[in-house]
Amino acid sequence: MTRENVDGLSEQEAACWELLQDVKDPEIPVISMVEMGMIHKVRVESGVAHVEVLPTFVGCPALEIMKKNITEKLVEGEGIDEVQVRFVYDPQWTSDRIAVEARDKLRSFGIAPPPLGHKPGDEWEVACPYCNSPYTQLENLFGPAACRSILYCRHCKNPFEALKPIY
Amino acid sequence: MGEALHVENVEQALQNQEYAQALADLLFQLADDDFILAYRGSEWLGLAPHIEEDVAFSSMSQDMMGHAVMYYEMLEALGLGKADDIAQLRESAAFRNAILVERKNGEGEYNDNPHYDWAYAIVRSYVYGLHKQVRLEALQQSSYQPLALISRKMLTEHRYHLMHWQVWLKQLANSTPEARNRLEAAIAKVWQDAGELSDLGLNADNIARFGLIAGEDLLRQKWLNHTKKIFQNAGLSWPGEPGTAAIRGRAGEHTPELEQALATLSEVYRIDPAAGW
């Protein structure tokens, strides 16, 4: 997980991180935005929570929903009167930011997680999230969301989705 | 000269009027290119050769629209009006996109007998995409930090667009004689306009001098070298030096086809400016 300044967190900020565990990715309801590595920073100053979020894709239509969901969740926090959500691009979100334990959750939801440490020029090999077979084929680079592709497992005959490696 | 410059944020950019002007001129080109081509891409919805392609083309158009929004928001930060207004309420003469991206998809209209040219869509998207890649790579060294950061992010997404068009180009180039003929006709047509892509407009000297992006010649050379390799690998003959249209989009001269695109895409916004897009 990618909390900044873990040691320097105030109690209020730590409480915010806890609350954010309940804010799911709007397009993948099994995984939280924290697990996706999308929450970069949380800072609380005189009742105002400032949250920095790293978008996975620039044109992602779910960004406004995320903003709303984060805001609605954090105002539940004690002493939080206002929430300011800001999308930032430094650091960049990469698929390596997805928490290790979240990768299993993705598989259980039928989505193959992106490979770790993928570099430009690397081949993208995708194992089936259902039967783990490497005998899969890419049907469409672009799926129901910008961040996902559609594949087919030739072993267990299931269609499935995979999160694109972003690096 | 450009090397020494490092502009952290919009406040710093605004301290030098000439710099801010050159930055705005470049941003209009980047934004308008992506915006108008994304619109042309969206006009394919429901008309692409198969449903998977519909999904892919829409997805790429959405990404490009998202990139345009980033640039329009940077223009908004420079005090040039609301991003939505900049995108949707300007007259065509204020647009700085290259003529190539405004060309219609083919004969007919979306709602009235569309006979769009799929080979043209592939070649235009790919040739534009290859240029965009060179441009985004060059922008990573931009003296304007917000632009350098966002271009790296865009590049991670853009990579997948290029992979997609690459598959189409290769498959059509190695398919039936008809596919091959249509592809070559599309290349010839795209090539008539493609030379304008690396044109940096009326303020080109300042744009390069301030280190906002590499100069026109370098952009053009890198793009042509890269494209040449790709055409070669697909077994396509090289069309030679790219031409430019009789009018110059980067100087605000446009075809009636842009007017048509702007009228359609801004129709809802003009009726209801509170609508999201």
mmCIF file of N, CA and C in Angstrom, chain A residues 52-101:
data_model
loop_
_atom_site.group_PDB
_atom_site.id
_atom_site.type_symbol
_atom_site.label_atom_id
_atom_site.label_comp_id
_atom_site.label_asym_id
_atom_site.label_seq_id
_atom_site.Cartn_x
_atom_site.Cartn_y
_atom_site.Cartn_z
ATOM 1 N N GLU A 52 -5.605 13.510 -2.061
ATOM 2 C CA GLU A 52 -5.009 13.506 -3.402
ATOM 3 C C GLU A 52 -5.191 12.124 -4.015
ATOM 4 N N VAL A 53 -5.792 12.102 -5.203
ATOM 5 C CA VAL A 53 -6.122 10.845 -5.861
ATOM 6 C C VAL A 53 -5.374 10.756 -7.192
ATOM 7 N N LEU A 54 -4.838 9.581 -7.482
ATOM 8 C CA LEU A 54 -4.138 9.356 -8.747
ATOM 9 C C LEU A 54 -5.065 8.612 -9.704
ATOM 10 N N PRO A 55 -5.515 9.260 -10.778
ATOM 11 C CA PRO A 55 -6.407 8.575 -11.721
ATOM 12 C C PRO A 55 -5.669 7.443 -12.434
ATOM 13 N N THR A 56 -6.393 6.361 -12.720
ATOM 14 C CA THR A 56 -5.783 5.278 -13.493
ATOM 15 C C THR A 56 -5.714 5.681 -14.959
ATOM 16 N N PHE A 57 -6.805 6.263 -15.451
ATOM 17 C CA PHE A 57 -6.854 6.758 -16.828
ATOM 18 C C PHE A 57 -7.362 8.203 -16.817
ATOM 19 N N VAL A 58 -6.730 9.045 -17.638
ATOM 20 C CA VAL A 58 -7.054 10.478 -17.646
ATOM 21 C C VAL A 58 -8.533 10.726 -17.949
ATOM 22 N N GLY A 59 -9.046 10.003 -18.945
ATOM 23 C CA GLY A 59 -10.421 10.274 -19.355
ATOM 24 C C GLY A 59 -11.437 9.368 -18.688
ATOM 25 N N CYS A 60 -11.068 8.744 -17.578
ATOM 26 C CA CYS A 60 -11.963 7.789 -16.920
ATOM 27 C C CYS A 60 -13.259 8.468 -16.508
ATOM 28 N N PRO A 61 -14.411 7.961 -16.979
ATOM 29 C CA PRO A 61 -15.681 8.610 -16.673
ATOM 30 C C PRO A 61 -16.092 8.418 -15.218
ATOM 31 N N ALA A 62 -15.389 7.532 -14.486
ATOM 32 C CA ALA A 62 -15.784 7.257 -13.104
ATOM 33 C C ALA A 62 -15.151 8.239 -12.114
ATOM 34 N N LEU A 63 -14.309 9.156 -12.607
ATOM 35 C CA LEU A 63 -13.592 10.039 -11.682
ATOM 36 C C LEU A 63 -14.534 10.878 -10.809
ATOM 37 N N GLU A 64 -15.583 11.381 -11.425
ATOM 38 C CA GLU A 64 -16.517 12.226 -10.656
ATOM 39 C C GLU A 64 -17.242 11.399 -9.588
ATOM 40 N N ILE A 65 -17.545 10.143 -9.941
ATOM 41 C CA ILE A 65 -18.215 9.263 -8.968
ATOM 42 C C ILE A 65 -17.274 8.991 -7.797
ATOM 43 N N MET A 66 -15.998 8.771 -8.123
ATOM 44 C CA MET A 66 -15.014 8.516 -7.062
ATOM 45 C C MET A 66 -14.948 9.706 -6.103
ATOM 46 N N LYS A 67 -14.905 10.875 -6.691
ATOM 47 C CA LYS A 67 -14.824 12.110 -5.914
ATOM 48 C C LYS A 67 -16.004 12.193 -4.942
ATOM 49 N N LYS A 68 -17.163 11.907 -5.479
ATOM 50 C CA LYS A 68 -18.395 11.972 -4.688
ATOM 51 C C LYS A 68 -18.359 10.920 -3.576
ATOM 52 N N ASN A 69 -17.974 9.694 -3.937
ATOM 53 C CA ASN A 69 -17.957 8.616 -2.946
ATOM 54 C C ASN A 69 -16.951 8.886 -1.824
ATOM 55 N N ILE A 70 -15.799 9.431 -2.179
ATOM 56 C CA ILE A 70 -14.783 9.751 -1.163
ATOM 57 C C ILE A 70 -15.323 10.819 -0.219
ATOM 58 N N THR A 71 -15.923 11.836 -0.824
ATOM 59 C CA THR A 71 -16.450 12.944 -0.022
ATOM 60 C C THR A 71 -17.525 12.452 0.947
ATOM 61 N N GLU A 72 -18.460 11.673 0.407
ATOM 62 C CA GLU A 72 -19.562 11.196 1.256
ATOM 63 C C GLU A 72 -19.055 10.324 2.398
ATOM 64 N N LYS A 73 -17.996 9.565 2.143
ATOM 65 C CA LYS A 73 -17.475 8.677 3.172
ATOM 66 C C LYS A 73 -16.737 9.464 4.252
ATOM 67 N N LEU A 74 -15.895 10.381 3.815
ATOM 68 C CA LEU A 74 -15.027 11.053 4.787
ATOM 69 C C LEU A 74 -15.768 12.037 5.680
ATOM 70 N N VAL A 75 -16.872 12.592 5.206
ATOM 71 C CA VAL A 75 -17.600 13.516 6.095
ATOM 72 C C VAL A 75 -18.218 12.768 7.273
ATOM 73 N N GLU A 76 -18.268 11.421 7.184
ATOM 74 C CA GLU A 76 -18.710 10.632 8.336
ATOM 75 C C GLU A 76 -17.677 10.705 9.463
ATOM 76 N N GLY A 77 -16.437 11.006 9.116
ATOM 77 C CA GLY A 77 -15.344 11.011 10.094
ATOM 78 C C GLY A 77 -15.540 12.075 11.167
ATOM 79 N N GLU A 78 -15.054 11.766 12.368
ATOM 80 C CA GLU A 78 -15.208 12.699 13.469
ATOM 81 C C GLU A 78 -14.422 13.976 13.200
ATOM 82 N N GLY A 79 -15.080 15.085 13.342
ATOM 83 C CA GLY A 79 -14.402 16.369 13.184
ATOM 84 C C GLY A 79 -14.080 16.748 11.752
ATOM 85 N N ILE A 80 -14.617 15.996 10.791
ATOM 86 C CA ILE A 80 -14.399 16.370 9.387
ATOM 87 C C ILE A 80 -15.616 17.158 8.902
ATOM 88 N N ASP A 81 -15.398 18.419 8.565
ATOM 89 C CA ASP A 81 -16.521 19.268 8.129
ATOM 90 C C ASP A 81 -16.577 19.366 6.615
ATOM 91 N N GLU A 82 -15.425 19.189 6.009
ATOM 92 C CA GLU A 82 -15.373 19.424 4.575
ATOM 93 C C GLU A 82 -14.331 18.500 3.950
ATOM 94 N N VAL A 83 -14.586 18.096 2.695
ATOM 95 C CA VAL A 83 -13.630 17.217 2.013
ATOM 96 C C VAL A 83 -13.258 17.835 0.669
ATOM 97 N N GLN A 84 -11.973 17.914 0.427
ATOM 98 C CA GLN A 84 -11.491 18.442 -0.857
ATOM 99 C C GLN A 84 -10.744 17.325 -1.581
ATOM 100 N N VAL A 85 -11.280 16.886 -2.721
ATOM 101 C CA VAL A 85 -10.619 15.823 -3.468
ATOM 102 C C VAL A 85 -9.933 16.432 -4.688
ATOM 103 N N ARG A 86 -8.669 16.091 -4.877
ATOM 104 C CA ARG A 86 -7.916 16.638 -5.997
ATOM 105 C C ARG A 86 -7.252 15.493 -6.758
ATOM 106 N N PHE A 87 -7.367 15.508 -8.079
ATOM 107 C CA PHE A 87 -6.666 14.498 -8.882
ATOM 108 C C PHE A 87 -5.285 15.028 -9.234
ATOM 109 N N VAL A 88 -4.263 14.227 -8.962
ATOM 110 C CA VAL A 88 -2.891 14.659 -9.245
ATOM 111 C C VAL A 88 -2.188 13.631 -10.132
ATOM 112 N N TYR A 89 -1.146 14.079 -10.797
ATOM 113 C CA TYR A 89 -0.452 13.216 -11.760
ATOM 114 C C TYR A 89 1.009 13.005 -11.410
ATOM 115 N N ASP A 90 1.397 13.434 -10.241
ATOM 116 C CA ASP A 90 2.753 13.252 -9.765
ATOM 117 C C ASP A 90 2.682 12.782 -8.323
ATOM 118 N N PRO A 91 3.020 11.542 -8.012
ATOM 119 C CA PRO A 91 3.516 10.497 -8.917
ATOM 120 C C PRO A 91 2.432 9.994 -9.871
ATOM 121 N N GLN A 92 2.857 9.247 -10.877
ATOM 122 C CA GLN A 92 1.911 8.634 -11.801
ATOM 123 C C GLN A 92 1.324 7.392 -11.153
ATOM 124 N N TRP A 93 0.067 7.131 -11.444
ATOM 125 C CA TRP A 93 -0.472 5.831 -11.067
ATOM 126 C C TRP A 93 0.101 4.798 -12.035
ATOM 127 N N THR A 94 0.592 3.703 -11.501
ATOM 128 C CA THR A 94 0.987 2.581 -12.361
ATOM 129 C C THR A 94 0.303 1.342 -11.804
ATOM 130 N N SER A 95 0.213 0.293 -12.622
ATOM 131 C CA SER A 95 -0.498 -0.884 -12.128
ATOM 132 C C SER A 95 0.291 -1.612 -11.036
ATOM 133 N N ASP A 96 1.570 -1.270 -10.861
ATOM 134 C CA ASP A 96 2.320 -1.852 -9.746
ATOM 135 C C ASP A 96 1.826 -1.344 -8.389
ATOM 136 N N ARG A 97 1.040 -0.275 -8.410
ATOM 137 C CA ARG A 97 0.527 0.261 -7.148
ATOM 138 C C ARG A 97 -0.611 -0.579 -6.564
ATOM 139 N N ILE A 98 -1.164 -1.476 -7.349
ATOM 140 C CA ILE A 98 -2.261 -2.317 -6.842
ATOM 141 C C ILE A 98 -1.714 -3.267 -5.779
ATOM 142 N N ALA A 99 -2.321 -3.243 -4.599
ATOM 143 C CA ALA A 99 -1.828 -4.030 -3.466
ATOM 144 C C ALA A 99 -1.823 -5.521 -3.793
ATOM 145 N N VAL A 100 -0.830 -6.220 -3.243
ATOM 146 C CA VAL A 100 -0.671 -7.644 -3.532
ATOM 147 C C VAL A 100 -1.929 -8.429 -3.161
ATOM 148 N N GLU A 101 -2.489 -8.141 -1.981
ATOM 149 C CA GLU A 101 -3.667 -8.903 -1.542
ATOM 150 C C GLU A 101 -4.892 -8.588 -2.402
#
